[in-house]
Amino acid sequence: MHDESDDRPVGDGCRSPLEQHLDRLDVLKVGLWNSFGIDLRTATRRVQEDDGQTRSERFHYLPELIPFLHARVITLETKQRRAYESVKERATESFWKLYSDFQPMVHVVAESTGIDADRLDPVLGRSLLLFDASRRTKFVTYLEKSLRESVKNLRGEDHARQLGLPLSAGRLVPQMQWVLQRAAMEAGRQLSAEESDAVVIEFLTQHRCKFSNDSMRRIAEVMRRGRGDVSLQSCREWLEPSVNPASGVSAAGNDGWLEAQEEHDAQLRQVHAAIDRAGFDADEQCIVLHRLGLPHDQTRYDRVASAVTSASLRKRAARLLVRLMAARYAPQAPRFGGLLHSTSSQAKDALHGTLAALATENGMEPEVLATDLLNWMSLSESVYRVSIAQRGRVAEYLCGDSIATLPSGTFQKLKAALIEQERLGFPCWDESASTRQQNRFF
C-alpha cells in the first residue's frame, strides 16, 4: 500500500476541499482493493442482535471497517504497514469531516420527509464509503439520490410493518393510495369493496413486481380495510394560513351538514379542483401533492426528482404551493381572483385601479393601503411571505411607475396575498386602521 495522500494535501488550491477529502477516502479504498482484495460495495461484517442471533451487515462507517482489517494489516511489511496507518489516519479524518459537513443536508431531508434522522445517518456514511468520482457524478447529487431511495425504502418498511404487508408491497402503498383516490374522484363517490379490490389488483397485475393471486387479494383487502383516510391537517398550514389552528376545522369546506367522511371527500375535491384551476401539468401536480402529503403518482414524482437537486425541487414545490393557494380561493375573491393567470405587466393597470378604488372605500391613500398589505406579507407565516428585497420591488410596483413588471415568483406571492385578504375581508387594513385610530387617540 502506497501513501499517495501526501501528494494531494487538503488545502491545495487545485481542487476543492470536498474533492480533496474524497481523494483521501479514495486512496484508502484503492489500497484496500489492491492489498487485500476488499470491495466495500460487497464486504460485510457479523453483527450480533439483542436476541443473541448474528447477521451479516454491510459497512456504513469507516471506523466499523478498521477492526475488520487488523488481521490483514499485521501481515504487511513494516513499510507497507506504516503507509497504511498514514492513509487510514487521513481517510478517517476526512470521513468524519465530511460526515459532519453533510449532517445539515441529512436533517433537511429528514424534516421534509418525516423520517427520523438517525435512520438516515447510515446512508450518509455509506455514501462516503462507496462514492466513485470516476463516474463523473458530483457527491452532492450522489448523496441526494441515495437519501431519496433510502426514504422510499424506509417508508416501505414502515407501511409493510403497520399493515402486515410484504416489504415489496409496502413500498407500493403510496402508489396504491394514489390510484384508489383517483378512481374514487373519477367515480364521484366512495368505491365499493369490490371496486376498491379491483383497482388494487389491476395495479399490482400491471406492476413489474410480481405477486401471486392470493397475495394480490390479501394486499387489496389490507388497502381497503387498513389504509385509513388521507389526513388534510398537513395541508391547512399551507392552504389556509390565516386560520387559527386552535379552532380545529377551517371555515372553508365545513358546511356543517356534511358527515365527516363526506366533508373529508369534499375538501379533498377542493384541493384537486384548485390544482385544475391553477393549470398544473402532470409533473407539477405530483410535486405539489407530494409536498402536501397527499396521495400522488409516485413513479412520476421519482422521475421528476431524479432529474434535479433536492434544493431545486423544494424551491419548485414552494412556488407551486403559492399558485395552489391562490387558485383555491380565487372564486371567493371577485376583485383579485381574475388575476390568477395574469402576468405582472398585464395586471398592473387593473391592479392599480382596483387598489385605488379600495383605498377610496376605506378612506385611505393607495400608498398607505399598499404599505399595510406589505407589512402583512412580511410578517406572515404563509407561503406568500416576502423577503426584504421582494418587499422593495413589490412596493415600487404597487406605488410607482419605476418598474412595470415583477419576477414571476414574487408576483405569484402578491396575487396569493391579495386573494386571501379579499376572502377574509382585508384584515390587514382593518388591523392597521385600528392601530392608527389608537395612535391618534393617544
mmCIF file with all atom_site columns, N, CA and C in Angstrom, residues 208-255:
data_model
loop_
_atom_site.group_PDB
_atom_site.id
_atom_site.type_symbol
_atom_site.label_atom_id
_atom_site.label_alt_id
_atom_site.label_comp_id
_atom_site.label_asym_id
_atom_site.label_entity_id
_atom_site.label_seq_id
_atom_site.pdbx_PDB_ins_code
_atom_site.Cartn_x
_atom_site.Cartn_y
_atom_site.Cartn_z
_atom_site.occupancy
_atom_site.B_iso_or_equiv
_atom_site.pdbx_formal_charge
_atom_site.auth_seq_id
_atom_site.auth_comp_id
_atom_site.auth_asym_id
_atom_site.auth_atom_id
_atom_site.pdbx_PDB_model_num
ATOM 1   N N  . ARG A 1 208 ? -44.261 -4.104  -12.318 1.00 0.00 ? 208 ARG A N  1
ATOM 2   C CA . ARG A 1 208 ? -43.152 -5.011  -12.630 1.00 0.00 ? 208 ARG A CA 1
ATOM 3   C C  . ARG A 1 208 ? -42.851 -5.988  -11.501 1.00 0.00 ? 208 ARG A C  1
ATOM 4   N N  . CYS A 1 209 ? -43.209 -5.626  -10.255 1.00 0.00 ? 209 CYS A N  1
ATOM 5   C CA . CYS A 1 209 ? -43.105 -6.590  -9.150  1.00 0.00 ? 209 CYS A CA 1
ATOM 6   C C  . CYS A 1 209 ? -44.250 -7.593  -9.291  1.00 0.00 ? 209 CYS A C  1
ATOM 7   N N  . LYS A 1 210 ? -43.929 -8.840  -9.264  1.00 0.00 ? 210 LYS A N  1
ATOM 8   C CA . LYS A 1 210 ? -44.937 -9.871  -9.489  1.00 0.00 ? 210 LYS A CA 1
ATOM 9   C C  . LYS A 1 210 ? -45.419 -10.461 -8.166  1.00 0.00 ? 210 LYS A C  1
ATOM 10  N N  . PHE A 1 211 ? -46.738 -10.581 -8.038  1.00 0.00 ? 211 PHE A N  1
ATOM 11  C CA . PHE A 1 211 ? -47.361 -11.147 -6.845  1.00 0.00 ? 211 PHE A CA 1
ATOM 12  C C  . PHE A 1 211 ? -48.291 -12.281 -7.271  1.00 0.00 ? 211 PHE A C  1
ATOM 13  N N  . SER A 1 212 ? -48.438 -13.259 -6.388  1.00 0.00 ? 212 SER A N  1
ATOM 14  C CA . SER A 1 212 ? -49.389 -14.335 -6.660  1.00 0.00 ? 212 SER A CA 1
ATOM 15  C C  . SER A 1 212 ? -50.810 -13.800 -6.527  1.00 0.00 ? 212 SER A C  1
ATOM 16  N N  . ASN A 1 213 ? -51.768 -14.545 -7.050  1.00 0.00 ? 213 ASN A N  1
ATOM 17  C CA . ASN A 1 213 ? -53.166 -14.123 -6.961  1.00 0.00 ? 213 ASN A CA 1
ATOM 18  C C  . ASN A 1 213 ? -53.618 -13.989 -5.510  1.00 0.00 ? 213 ASN A C  1
ATOM 19  N N  . ASP A 1 214 ? -53.203 -14.941 -4.668  1.00 0.00 ? 214 ASP A N  1
ATOM 20  C CA . ASP A 1 214 ? -53.571 -14.872 -3.249  1.00 0.00 ? 214 ASP A CA 1
ATOM 21  C C  . ASP A 1 214 ? -52.975 -13.633 -2.598  1.00 0.00 ? 214 ASP A C  1
ATOM 22  N N  . SER A 1 215 ? -51.715 -13.335 -2.927  1.00 0.00 ? 215 SER A N  1
ATOM 23  C CA . SER A 1 215 ? -51.064 -12.150 -2.351  1.00 0.00 ? 215 SER A CA 1
ATOM 24  C C  . SER A 1 215 ? -51.770 -10.880 -2.788  1.00 0.00 ? 215 SER A C  1
ATOM 25  N N  . MET A 1 216 ? -52.148 -10.802 -4.050  1.00 0.00 ? 216 MET A N  1
ATOM 26  C CA . MET A 1 216 ? -52.826 -9.598  -4.542  1.00 0.00 ? 216 MET A CA 1
ATOM 27  C C  . MET A 1 216 ? -54.172 -9.403  -3.862  1.00 0.00 ? 216 MET A C  1
ATOM 28  N N  . ARG A 1 217 ? -54.901 -10.496 -3.649  1.00 0.00 ? 217 ARG A N  1
ATOM 29  C CA . ARG A 1 217 ? -56.191 -10.374 -2.957  1.00 0.00 ? 217 ARG A CA 1
ATOM 30  C C  . ARG A 1 217 ? -55.994 -9.915  -1.517  1.00 0.00 ? 217 ARG A C  1
ATOM 31  N N  . ARG A 1 218 ? -54.943 -10.430 -0.868  1.00 0.00 ? 218 ARG A N  1
ATOM 32  C CA . ARG A 1 218 ? -54.692 -10.034 0.525   1.00 0.00 ? 218 ARG A CA 1
ATOM 33  C C  . ARG A 1 218 ? -54.255 -8.573  0.598   1.00 0.00 ? 218 ARG A C  1
ATOM 34  N N  . ILE A 1 219 ? -53.414 -8.153  -0.325  1.00 0.00 ? 219 ILE A N  1
ATOM 35  C CA . ILE A 1 219 ? -52.970 -6.754  -0.350  1.00 0.00 ? 219 ILE A CA 1
ATOM 36  C C  . ILE A 1 219 ? -54.154 -5.829  -0.605  1.00 0.00 ? 219 ILE A C  1
ATOM 37  N N  . ALA A 1 220 ? -55.040 -6.230  -1.525  1.00 0.00 ? 220 ALA A N  1
ATOM 38  C CA . ALA A 1 220 ? -56.224 -5.412  -1.825  1.00 0.00 ? 220 ALA A CA 1
ATOM 39  C C  . ALA A 1 220 ? -57.109 -5.272  -0.597  1.00 0.00 ? 220 ALA A C  1
ATOM 40  N N  . GLU A 1 221 ? -57.258 -6.359  0.155   1.00 0.00 ? 221 GLU A N  1
ATOM 41  C CA . GLU A 1 221 ? -58.083 -6.305  1.364   1.00 0.00 ? 221 GLU A CA 1
ATOM 42  C C  . GLU A 1 221 ? -57.451 -5.393  2.409   1.00 0.00 ? 221 GLU A C  1
ATOM 43  N N  . VAL A 1 222 ? -56.129 -5.494  2.563   1.00 0.00 ? 222 VAL A N  1
ATOM 44  C CA . VAL A 1 222 ? -55.431 -4.642  3.526   1.00 0.00 ? 222 VAL A CA 1
ATOM 45  C C  . VAL A 1 222 ? -55.579 -3.177  3.140   1.00 0.00 ? 222 VAL A C  1
ATOM 46  N N  . MET A 1 223 ? -55.436 -2.862  1.861   1.00 0.00 ? 223 MET A N  1
ATOM 47  C CA . MET A 1 223 ? -55.574 -1.482  1.410   1.00 0.00 ? 223 MET A CA 1
ATOM 48  C C  . MET A 1 223 ? -56.991 -0.969  1.638   1.00 0.00 ? 223 MET A C  1
ATOM 49  N N  . ARG A 1 224 ? -57.963 -1.850  1.515   1.00 0.00 ? 224 ARG A N  1
ATOM 50  C CA . ARG A 1 224 ? -59.358 -1.446  1.719   1.00 0.00 ? 224 ARG A CA 1
ATOM 51  C C  . ARG A 1 224 ? -59.667 -1.245  3.194   1.00 0.00 ? 224 ARG A C  1
ATOM 52  N N  . ARG A 1 225 ? -59.152 -2.118  4.046   1.00 0.00 ? 225 ARG A N  1
ATOM 53  C CA . ARG A 1 225 ? -59.508 -2.079  5.467   1.00 0.00 ? 225 ARG A CA 1
ATOM 54  C C  . ARG A 1 225 ? -58.528 -1.288  6.320   1.00 0.00 ? 225 ARG A C  1
ATOM 55  N N  . GLY A 1 226 ? -57.286 -1.241  5.893   1.00 0.00 ? 226 GLY A N  1
ATOM 56  C CA . GLY A 1 226 ? -56.275 -0.706  6.799   1.00 0.00 ? 226 GLY A CA 1
ATOM 57  C C  . GLY A 1 226 ? -55.607 0.577   6.402   1.00 0.00 ? 226 GLY A C  1
ATOM 58  N N  . ARG A 1 227 ? -55.952 1.118   5.220   1.00 0.00 ? 227 ARG A N  1
ATOM 59  C CA . ARG A 1 227 ? -55.188 2.278   4.787   1.00 0.00 ? 227 ARG A CA 1
ATOM 60  C C  . ARG A 1 227 ? -55.608 3.554   5.495   1.00 0.00 ? 227 ARG A C  1
ATOM 61  N N  . GLY A 1 228 ? -56.847 3.633   5.990   1.00 0.00 ? 228 GLY A N  1
ATOM 62  C CA . GLY A 1 228 ? -57.305 4.838   6.684   1.00 0.00 ? 228 GLY A CA 1
ATOM 63  C C  . GLY A 1 228 ? -57.530 5.985   5.719   1.00 0.00 ? 228 GLY A C  1
ATOM 64  N N  . ASP A 1 229 ? -58.013 7.080   6.259   1.00 0.00 ? 229 ASP A N  1
ATOM 65  C CA . ASP A 1 229 ? -58.279 8.254   5.440   1.00 0.00 ? 229 ASP A CA 1
ATOM 66  C C  . ASP A 1 229 ? -57.028 9.097   5.302   1.00 0.00 ? 229 ASP A C  1
ATOM 67  N N  . VAL A 1 230 ? -56.929 9.783   4.182   1.00 0.00 ? 230 VAL A N  1
ATOM 68  C CA . VAL A 1 230 ? -55.847 10.727  3.981   1.00 0.00 ? 230 VAL A CA 1
ATOM 69  C C  . VAL A 1 230 ? -56.118 11.959  4.833   1.00 0.00 ? 230 VAL A C  1
ATOM 70  N N  . SER A 1 231 ? -55.157 12.341  5.651   1.00 0.00 ? 231 SER A N  1
ATOM 71  C CA . SER A 1 231 ? -55.352 13.499  6.523   1.00 0.00 ? 231 SER A CA 1
ATOM 72  C C  . SER A 1 231 ? -55.114 14.786  5.756   1.00 0.00 ? 231 SER A C  1
ATOM 73  N N  . LEU A 1 232 ? -55.993 15.754  5.969   1.00 0.00 ? 232 LEU A N  1
ATOM 74  C CA . LEU A 1 232 ? -55.839 17.062  5.349   1.00 0.00 ? 232 LEU A CA 1
ATOM 75  C C  . LEU A 1 232 ? -55.254 18.085  6.314   1.00 0.00 ? 232 LEU A C  1
ATOM 76  N N  . GLN A 1 233 ? -54.941 17.655  7.538   1.00 0.00 ? 233 GLN A N  1
ATOM 77  C CA . GLN A 1 233 ? -54.437 18.612  8.522   1.00 0.00 ? 233 GLN A CA 1
ATOM 78  C C  . GLN A 1 233 ? -53.137 19.256  8.052   1.00 0.00 ? 233 GLN A C  1
ATOM 79  N N  . SER A 1 234 ? -52.253 18.458  7.423   1.00 0.00 ? 234 SER A N  1
ATOM 80  C CA . SER A 1 234 ? -50.972 19.000  6.988   1.00 0.00 ? 234 SER A CA 1
ATOM 81  C C  . SER A 1 234 ? -51.137 20.021  5.877   1.00 0.00 ? 234 SER A C  1
ATOM 82  N N  . CYS A 1 235 ? -52.262 19.977  5.167   1.00 0.00 ? 235 CYS A N  1
ATOM 83  C CA . CYS A 1 235 ? -52.482 20.921  4.076   1.00 0.00 ? 235 CYS A CA 1
ATOM 84  C C  . CYS A 1 235 ? -52.873 22.299  4.591   1.00 0.00 ? 235 CYS A C  1
ATOM 85  N N  . ARG A 1 236 ? -53.515 22.346  5.761   1.00 0.00 ? 236 ARG A N  1
ATOM 86  C CA . ARG A 1 236 ? -54.134 23.601  6.184   1.00 0.00 ? 236 ARG A CA 1
ATOM 87  C C  . ARG A 1 236 ? -53.109 24.700  6.446   1.00 0.00 ? 236 ARG A C  1
ATOM 88  N N  . GLU A 1 237 ? -51.932 24.329  6.957   1.00 0.00 ? 237 GLU A N  1
ATOM 89  C CA . GLU A 1 237 ? -50.942 25.369  7.231   1.00 0.00 ? 237 GLU A CA 1
ATOM 90  C C  . GLU A 1 237 ? -50.477 26.030  5.943   1.00 0.00 ? 237 GLU A C  1
ATOM 91  N N  . TRP A 1 238 ? -50.582 25.316  4.810   1.00 0.00 ? 238 TRP A N  1
ATOM 92  C CA . TRP A 1 238 ? -50.180 25.893  3.534   1.00 0.00 ? 238 TRP A CA 1
ATOM 93  C C  . TRP A 1 238 ? -51.344 26.604  2.854   1.00 0.00 ? 238 TRP A C  1
ATOM 94  N N  . LEU A 1 239 ? -52.513 25.985  2.886   1.00 0.00 ? 239 LEU A N  1
ATOM 95  C CA . LEU A 1 239 ? -53.629 26.497  2.099   1.00 0.00 ? 239 LEU A CA 1
ATOM 96  C C  . LEU A 1 239 ? -54.519 27.456  2.863   1.00 0.00 ? 239 LEU A C  1
ATOM 97  N N  . GLU A 1 240 ? -54.487 27.405  4.191   1.00 0.00 ? 240 GLU A N  1
ATOM 98  C CA . GLU A 1 240 ? -55.336 28.276  4.996   1.00 0.00 ? 240 GLU A CA 1
ATOM 99  C C  . GLU A 1 240 ? -54.510 28.886  6.121   1.00 0.00 ? 240 GLU A C  1
ATOM 100 N N  . PRO A 1 241 ? -53.511 29.708  5.788   1.00 0.00 ? 241 PRO A N  1
ATOM 101 C CA . PRO A 1 241 ? -52.556 30.184  6.790   1.00 0.00 ? 241 PRO A CA 1
ATOM 102 C C  . PRO A 1 241 ? -53.133 31.119  7.826   1.00 0.00 ? 241 PRO A C  1
ATOM 103 N N  . SER A 1 242 ? -54.254 31.756  7.526   1.00 0.00 ? 242 SER A N  1
ATOM 104 C CA . SER A 1 242 ? -54.804 32.723  8.464   1.00 0.00 ? 242 SER A CA 1
ATOM 105 C C  . SER A 1 242 ? -55.830 32.126  9.403   1.00 0.00 ? 242 SER A C  1
ATOM 106 N N  . VAL A 1 243 ? -56.046 30.804  9.308   1.00 0.00 ? 243 VAL A N  1
ATOM 107 C CA . VAL A 1 243 ? -56.987 30.132  10.201  1.00 0.00 ? 243 VAL A CA 1
ATOM 108 C C  . VAL A 1 243 ? -56.281 29.764  11.489  1.00 0.00 ? 243 VAL A C  1
ATOM 109 N N  . ASN A 1 244 ? -56.898 30.040  12.610  1.00 0.00 ? 244 ASN A N  1
ATOM 110 C CA . ASN A 1 244 ? -56.323 29.691  13.903  1.00 0.00 ? 244 ASN A CA 1
ATOM 111 C C  . ASN A 1 244 ? -56.355 28.181  14.082  1.00 0.00 ? 244 ASN A C  1
ATOM 112 N N  . PRO A 1 245 ? -55.169 27.519  14.243  1.00 0.00 ? 245 PRO A N  1
ATOM 113 C CA . PRO A 1 245 ? -55.169 26.067  14.391  1.00 0.00 ? 245 PRO A CA 1
ATOM 114 C C  . PRO A 1 245 ? -55.995 25.588  15.576  1.00 0.00 ? 245 PRO A C  1
ATOM 115 N N  . ALA A 1 246 ? -56.131 26.435  16.591  1.00 0.00 ? 246 ALA A N  1
ATOM 116 C CA . ALA A 1 246 ? -56.870 26.019  17.789  1.00 0.00 ? 246 ALA A CA 1
ATOM 117 C C  . ALA A 1 246 ? -58.361 25.875  17.509  1.00 0.00 ? 246 ALA A C  1
ATOM 118 N N  . SER A 1 247 ? -58.794 26.474  16.393  1.00 0.00 ? 247 SER A N  1
ATOM 119 C CA . SER A 1 247 ? -60.224 26.398  16.091  1.00 0.00 ? 247 SER A CA 1
ATOM 120 C C  . SER A 1 247 ? -60.626 25.074  15.479  1.00 0.00 ? 247 SER A C  1
ATOM 121 N N  . GLY A 1 248 ? -59.645 24.226  15.211  1.00 0.00 ? 248 GLY A N  1
ATOM 122 C CA . GLY A 1 248 ? -59.946 22.886  14.692  1.00 0.00 ? 248 GLY A CA 1
ATOM 123 C C  . GLY A 1 248 ? -60.127 22.907  13.200  1.00 0.00 ? 248 GLY A C  1
ATOM 124 N N  . VAL A 1 249 ? -61.337 22.889  12.723  1.00 0.00 ? 249 VAL A N  1
ATOM 125 C CA . VAL A 1 249 ? -61.611 22.809  11.299  1.00 0.00 ? 249 VAL A CA 1
ATOM 126 C C  . VAL A 1 249 ? -61.783 24.213  10.748  1.00 0.00 ? 249 VAL A C  1
ATOM 127 N N  . SER A 1 250 ? -61.218 24.454  9.574   1.00 0.00 ? 250 SER A N  1
ATOM 128 C CA . SER A 1 250 ? -61.330 25.774  8.971   1.00 0.00 ? 250 SER A CA 1
ATOM 129 C C  . SER A 1 250 ? -62.734 25.993  8.431   1.00 0.00 ? 250 SER A C  1
ATOM 130 N N  . ALA A 1 251 ? -63.014 27.262  8.138   1.00 0.00 ? 251 ALA A N  1
ATOM 131 C CA . ALA A 1 251 ? -64.336 27.580  7.618   1.00 0.00 ? 251 ALA A CA 1
ATOM 132 C C  . ALA A 1 251 ? -64.535 27.029  6.220   1.00 0.00 ? 251 ALA A C  1
ATOM 133 N N  . ALA A 1 252 ? -63.437 26.985  5.439   1.00 0.00 ? 252 ALA A N  1
ATOM 134 C CA . ALA A 1 252 ? -63.577 26.532  4.059   1.00 0.00 ? 252 ALA A CA 1
ATOM 135 C C  . ALA A 1 252 ? -63.974 25.073  4.005   1.00 0.00 ? 252 ALA A C  1
ATOM 136 N N  . GLY A 1 253 ? -65.039 24.777  3.313   1.00 0.00 ? 253 GLY A N  1
ATOM 137 C CA . GLY A 1 253 ? -65.475 23.400  3.114   1.00 0.00 ? 253 GLY A CA 1
ATOM 138 C C  . GLY A 1 253 ? -66.230 22.809  4.277   1.00 0.00 ? 253 GLY A C  1
ATOM 139 N N  . ASN A 1 254 ? -66.406 23.544  5.369   1.00 0.00 ? 254 ASN A N  1
ATOM 140 C CA . ASN A 1 254 ? -67.099 22.986  6.533   1.00 0.00 ? 254 ASN A CA 1
ATOM 141 C C  . ASN A 1 254 ? -68.535 23.499  6.527   1.00 0.00 ? 254 ASN A C  1
ATOM 142 N N  . ASP A 1 255 ? -69.414 22.781  5.875   1.00 0.00 ? 255 ASP A N  1
ATOM 143 C CA . ASP A 1 255 ? -70.792 23.238  5.706   1.00 0.00 ? 255 ASP A CA 1
ATOM 144 C C  . ASP A 1 255 ? -71.702 22.860  6.860   1.00 0.00 ? 255 ASP A C  1
#
